Short mmCIF file of C-alpha atoms in Angstrom, two decimals:
data_model
loop_
_atom_site.label_atom_id
_atom_site.label_comp_id
_atom_site.label_asym_id
_atom_site.label_seq_id
_atom_site.Cartn_x
_atom_site.Cartn_y
_atom_site.Cartn_z
CA ASP A 59 42.04 160.04 -23.28
CA THR A 60 42.19 163.57 -24.67
CA GLU A 61 42.78 165.35 -21.39
CA VAL A 62 45.30 167.89 -20.24
CA THR A 63 45.22 168.67 -16.53
CA GLN A 64 46.52 171.76 -14.76
CA THR A 65 47.07 172.57 -11.11
CA PRO A 66 46.25 174.67 -9.26
CA LYS A 67 42.99 176.05 -10.70
CA HIS A 68 43.48 179.37 -8.92
CA LEU A 69 46.59 180.97 -7.45
CA VAL A 70 47.06 184.23 -5.57
CA MET A 71 50.64 185.26 -4.94
CA GLY A 72 52.56 188.28 -3.76
CA MET A 73 55.26 189.92 -5.80
CA THR A 74 58.02 188.37 -3.66
CA ASN A 75 56.66 184.82 -3.73
CA LYS A 76 57.91 181.82 -5.70
CA LYS A 77 55.28 179.45 -7.03
CA SER A 78 54.91 176.83 -9.76
CA LEU A 79 52.16 175.90 -12.19
CA LYS A 80 51.88 172.28 -13.25
CA CYS A 81 50.55 170.64 -16.40
CA GLU A 82 50.18 166.95 -17.21
CA GLN A 83 49.06 164.99 -20.27
CA HIS A 84 48.86 161.26 -20.99
CA MET A 85 48.12 161.34 -24.71
CA GLY A 86 51.66 160.43 -25.75
CA HIS A 87 52.21 163.92 -27.14
CA ARG A 88 55.81 165.11 -27.38
CA ALA A 89 55.08 168.83 -27.82
CA MET A 90 53.82 170.94 -24.93
CA TYR A 91 53.01 174.63 -24.71
CA TRP A 92 52.38 177.47 -22.29
CA TYR A 93 50.02 180.28 -23.28
CA LYS A 94 49.03 183.43 -21.40
CA GLN A 95 45.57 184.95 -21.74
CA LYS A 96 44.66 188.38 -20.38
CA ALA A 97 41.02 189.25 -19.78
CA LYS A 98 39.00 189.76 -22.97
CA LYS A 99 42.05 188.95 -25.14
CA PRO A 100 43.05 185.83 -27.11
CA PRO A 101 45.69 183.42 -25.80
CA GLU A 102 49.30 184.28 -26.63
CA LEU A 103 52.08 181.72 -26.91
CA MET A 104 54.85 181.87 -24.30
CA PHE A 105 56.91 178.68 -24.67
CA VAL A 106 57.04 175.50 -26.75
CA TYR A 107 58.76 172.27 -25.73
CA SER A 108 59.44 169.63 -28.35
CA TYR A 109 60.82 166.26 -27.20
CA GLU A 110 61.40 167.80 -23.76
CA LYS A 111 63.62 170.54 -25.20
CA LEU A 112 62.69 174.21 -25.29
CA SER A 113 62.13 175.11 -28.94
CA ILE A 114 60.33 178.45 -28.75
CA ASN A 115 60.57 181.24 -26.17
CA GLU A 116 58.43 184.17 -27.28
CA SER A 117 60.62 186.79 -25.57
CA VAL A 118 59.10 186.00 -22.18
CA PRO A 119 60.63 187.79 -19.14
CA SER A 120 62.99 185.67 -17.04
CA ARG A 121 60.64 185.83 -14.04
CA PHE A 122 58.81 183.03 -15.91
CA SER A 123 60.91 179.86 -16.04
CA PRO A 124 59.58 176.77 -17.84
CA GLU A 125 60.65 173.22 -17.17
CA CYS A 126 59.80 169.92 -18.87
CA PRO A 127 60.99 167.12 -16.56
CA ASN A 128 59.57 164.33 -18.75
CA SER A 129 57.33 163.81 -21.75
CA SER A 130 54.12 164.02 -19.69
CA LEU A 131 54.84 166.97 -17.43
CA LEU A 132 55.35 170.68 -17.95
CA ASN A 133 55.99 173.20 -15.20
CA LEU A 134 56.07 176.99 -15.14
CA HIS A 135 58.08 178.45 -12.26
CA LEU A 136 57.11 181.94 -11.20
CA HIS A 137 59.27 184.40 -9.27
CA ALA A 138 59.05 188.13 -8.56
CA LEU A 139 55.96 188.59 -10.69
CA GLN A 140 54.26 191.91 -11.29
CA PRO A 141 50.53 192.68 -10.97
CA GLU A 142 50.32 192.94 -14.78
CA ASP A 143 51.25 189.23 -14.93
CA SER A 144 47.80 188.40 -13.56
CA ALA A 145 46.13 186.29 -16.23
CA LEU A 146 44.83 182.84 -17.19
CA TYR A 147 47.75 180.52 -17.92
CA LEU A 148 46.91 177.72 -20.34
CA CYS A 149 48.86 174.58 -21.07
CA ALA A 150 48.44 172.61 -24.30
CA SER A 151 49.91 169.53 -25.94
CA SER A 152 50.07 168.04 -29.43
CA GLN A 153 51.97 165.65 -31.64
CA VAL A 154 55.27 167.09 -32.84
CA GLY A 155 54.99 168.51 -36.32
CA LEU A 156 51.53 169.22 -37.69
CA GLY A 157 49.12 168.50 -34.92
CA GLU A 158 45.92 169.50 -33.22
CA GLN A 159 46.58 171.23 -29.90
CA TYR A 160 44.60 170.21 -26.82
CA PHE A 161 44.28 172.66 -23.95
CA GLY A 162 44.01 172.24 -20.22
CA PRO A 163 41.47 174.15 -18.10
CA GLY A 164 44.02 176.79 -17.11
CA THR A 165 45.32 178.34 -13.91
CA ARG A 166 43.89 181.72 -13.02
CA LEU A 167 46.76 183.69 -11.48
CA THR A 168 46.39 186.86 -9.46
CA VAL A 169 49.52 188.77 -8.42
CA THR A 170 48.97 191.17 -5.50
CA GLY B 187 53.56 187.71 -39.24
CA ILE B 188 50.26 186.15 -40.21
CA GLN B 189 47.11 188.12 -39.40
CA VAL B 190 43.88 186.45 -38.25
CA GLU B 191 40.62 188.36 -38.35
CA GLN B 192 37.33 187.08 -36.99
CA SER B 193 33.88 188.46 -37.60
CA PRO B 194 31.54 189.47 -36.18
CA PRO B 195 33.18 190.45 -32.87
CA ASP B 196 29.87 190.08 -31.02
CA LEU B 197 26.73 188.14 -31.84
CA ILE B 198 23.44 187.88 -29.96
CA LEU B 199 20.98 185.16 -30.96
CA GLN B 200 17.68 183.79 -29.81
CA GLU B 201 17.71 180.13 -28.92
CA GLY B 202 17.06 178.04 -32.02
CA ALA B 203 18.62 180.48 -34.49
CA ASN B 204 21.46 179.64 -36.87
CA SER B 205 24.71 181.58 -37.25
CA THR B 206 27.89 181.76 -39.29
CA LEU B 207 31.22 182.89 -37.87
CA ARG B 208 34.06 183.86 -40.19
CA CYS B 209 37.85 183.68 -39.91
CA ASN B 210 40.11 185.34 -42.49
CA PHE B 211 43.85 184.78 -42.49
CA SER B 212 46.56 186.58 -44.40
CA ASP B 213 48.91 183.76 -45.40
CA SER B 214 49.02 180.02 -46.12
CA VAL B 215 48.45 177.82 -43.08
CA ASN B 216 49.45 174.35 -41.94
CA ASN B 217 46.93 174.19 -39.14
CA LEU B 218 43.60 175.81 -38.43
CA GLN B 219 41.56 175.10 -35.34
CA TRP B 220 38.24 176.37 -34.02
CA PHE B 221 37.77 176.55 -30.25
CA HIS B 222 34.92 177.42 -27.93
CA GLN B 223 36.00 179.07 -24.69
CA ASN B 224 33.41 178.57 -21.98
CA PRO B 225 32.79 181.08 -19.17
CA TRP B 226 35.26 179.22 -16.92
CA GLY B 227 38.08 179.68 -19.44
CA GLN B 228 38.32 176.14 -20.81
CA LEU B 229 39.22 176.04 -24.51
CA ILE B 230 37.22 173.25 -26.09
CA ASN B 231 38.37 171.84 -29.42
CA LEU B 232 35.66 172.10 -32.03
CA PHE B 233 37.46 171.39 -35.29
CA TYR B 234 40.94 170.80 -36.64
CA ILE B 235 40.38 171.89 -40.23
CA PRO B 236 43.29 173.25 -42.31
CA SER B 237 41.16 172.53 -45.40
CA GLY B 238 37.85 170.98 -46.38
CA THR B 239 34.57 170.54 -44.54
CA LYS B 240 33.72 168.76 -41.31
CA GLN B 241 30.55 168.32 -39.31
CA ASN B 242 29.94 167.43 -35.69
CA GLY B 243 26.31 167.46 -34.62
CA ARG B 244 24.88 170.97 -34.86
CA LEU B 245 28.28 172.41 -35.75
CA SER B 246 30.09 172.33 -39.03
CA ALA B 247 33.13 174.07 -40.45
CA THR B 248 34.56 174.79 -43.86
CA THR B 249 38.05 176.03 -44.70
CA VAL B 250 38.87 177.29 -48.19
CA ALA B 251 42.65 177.43 -47.91
CA THR B 252 43.19 178.88 -51.39
CA GLU B 253 41.00 181.86 -50.48
CA ARG B 254 42.30 182.10 -46.91
CA TYR B 255 39.13 181.86 -44.91
CA SER B 256 37.23 179.49 -42.69
CA LEU B 257 33.58 179.44 -41.62
CA LEU B 258 31.99 177.94 -38.52
CA TYR B 259 28.27 177.19 -38.73
CA ILE B 260 26.13 176.77 -35.63
CA SER B 261 22.60 175.51 -36.21
CA SER B 262 19.68 175.48 -33.78
CA SER B 263 21.71 177.39 -31.19
CA GLN B 264 21.32 176.62 -27.49
CA THR B 265 22.11 178.73 -24.42
CA THR B 266 25.05 176.41 -23.73
CA ASP B 267 26.61 177.58 -27.00
CA SER B 268 27.29 180.97 -25.38
CA GLY B 269 30.93 181.92 -24.97
CA VAL B 270 33.81 183.06 -27.13
CA TYR B 271 34.70 181.27 -30.36
CA PHE B 272 38.32 181.47 -31.45
CA CYS B 273 39.92 180.64 -34.75
CA ALA B 274 43.65 179.86 -34.48
CA VAL B 275 46.15 179.20 -37.25
CA GLU B 276 49.71 178.00 -37.63
CA SER B 277 51.44 179.75 -40.48
CA TYR B 278 52.97 177.61 -43.25
CA GLY B 279 56.72 177.97 -42.81
CA GLY B 280 56.31 179.52 -39.38
CA SER B 281 57.54 178.16 -36.07
CA GLN B 282 56.05 174.73 -35.40
CA GLY B 283 53.27 174.85 -32.88
CA ASN B 284 52.97 178.63 -32.84
CA LEU B 285 49.19 179.00 -32.96
CA ILE B 286 48.09 182.55 -33.69
CA PHE B 287 44.62 183.31 -32.39
CA GLY B 288 42.07 185.73 -33.77
CA LYS B 289 40.38 188.12 -31.36
CA GLY B 290 37.33 185.88 -31.15
CA THR B 291 33.58 186.14 -31.63
CA LYS B 292 31.59 186.53 -28.42
CA LEU B 293 28.30 184.67 -28.81
CA SER B 294 25.36 185.17 -26.48
CA VAL B 295 22.35 182.90 -26.94
CA LYS B 296 19.19 184.12 -25.20
CA PRO B 297 16.43 181.74 -24.05
#
């Protein structure tokens, strides 16, 4: 099963709201990733978790807070976002080390 | 950091035509992947190809690591091939898992 799932598919939130994005994989991968993709741009890496520990934070603002509660799940907690944070948020997973990354369908976030 | 350049940026084809997409990268890589992003945003894995040649149906890819480029061939294109094709690389010696994407090639296949 080469599937990564993400919920919700769409999310509209106000600048004072708190929400969470969820990602799940059952491929036995121990590396998981969050990417952000603005319209007509390529995806950009935000965070990498390896063996449930945060290994890369690409200087992401603290209003984005990742969490990896177990080897299958990855969350992204959102708080006090700005309209410019509106984007497609993609989750991916892979084997640790050299490995092909598999992406979920994404959550399309709109901040009003 | 490593630079990834894709060409052409836009490509319009008639159904049934063949095409070649190119990805140049500026440094040695551990990982190179080709993706197709459909209109709904899903990134679909096409090839994991840090070196060598692979084929999958109408698609094939070749990476010449020593010359720092990769090619994606699409034969007998179909309207469902439309979308954006991304090349993404992980730099040798760079942070593990840090895929750097090119800007993509937007392909439109007309019936």
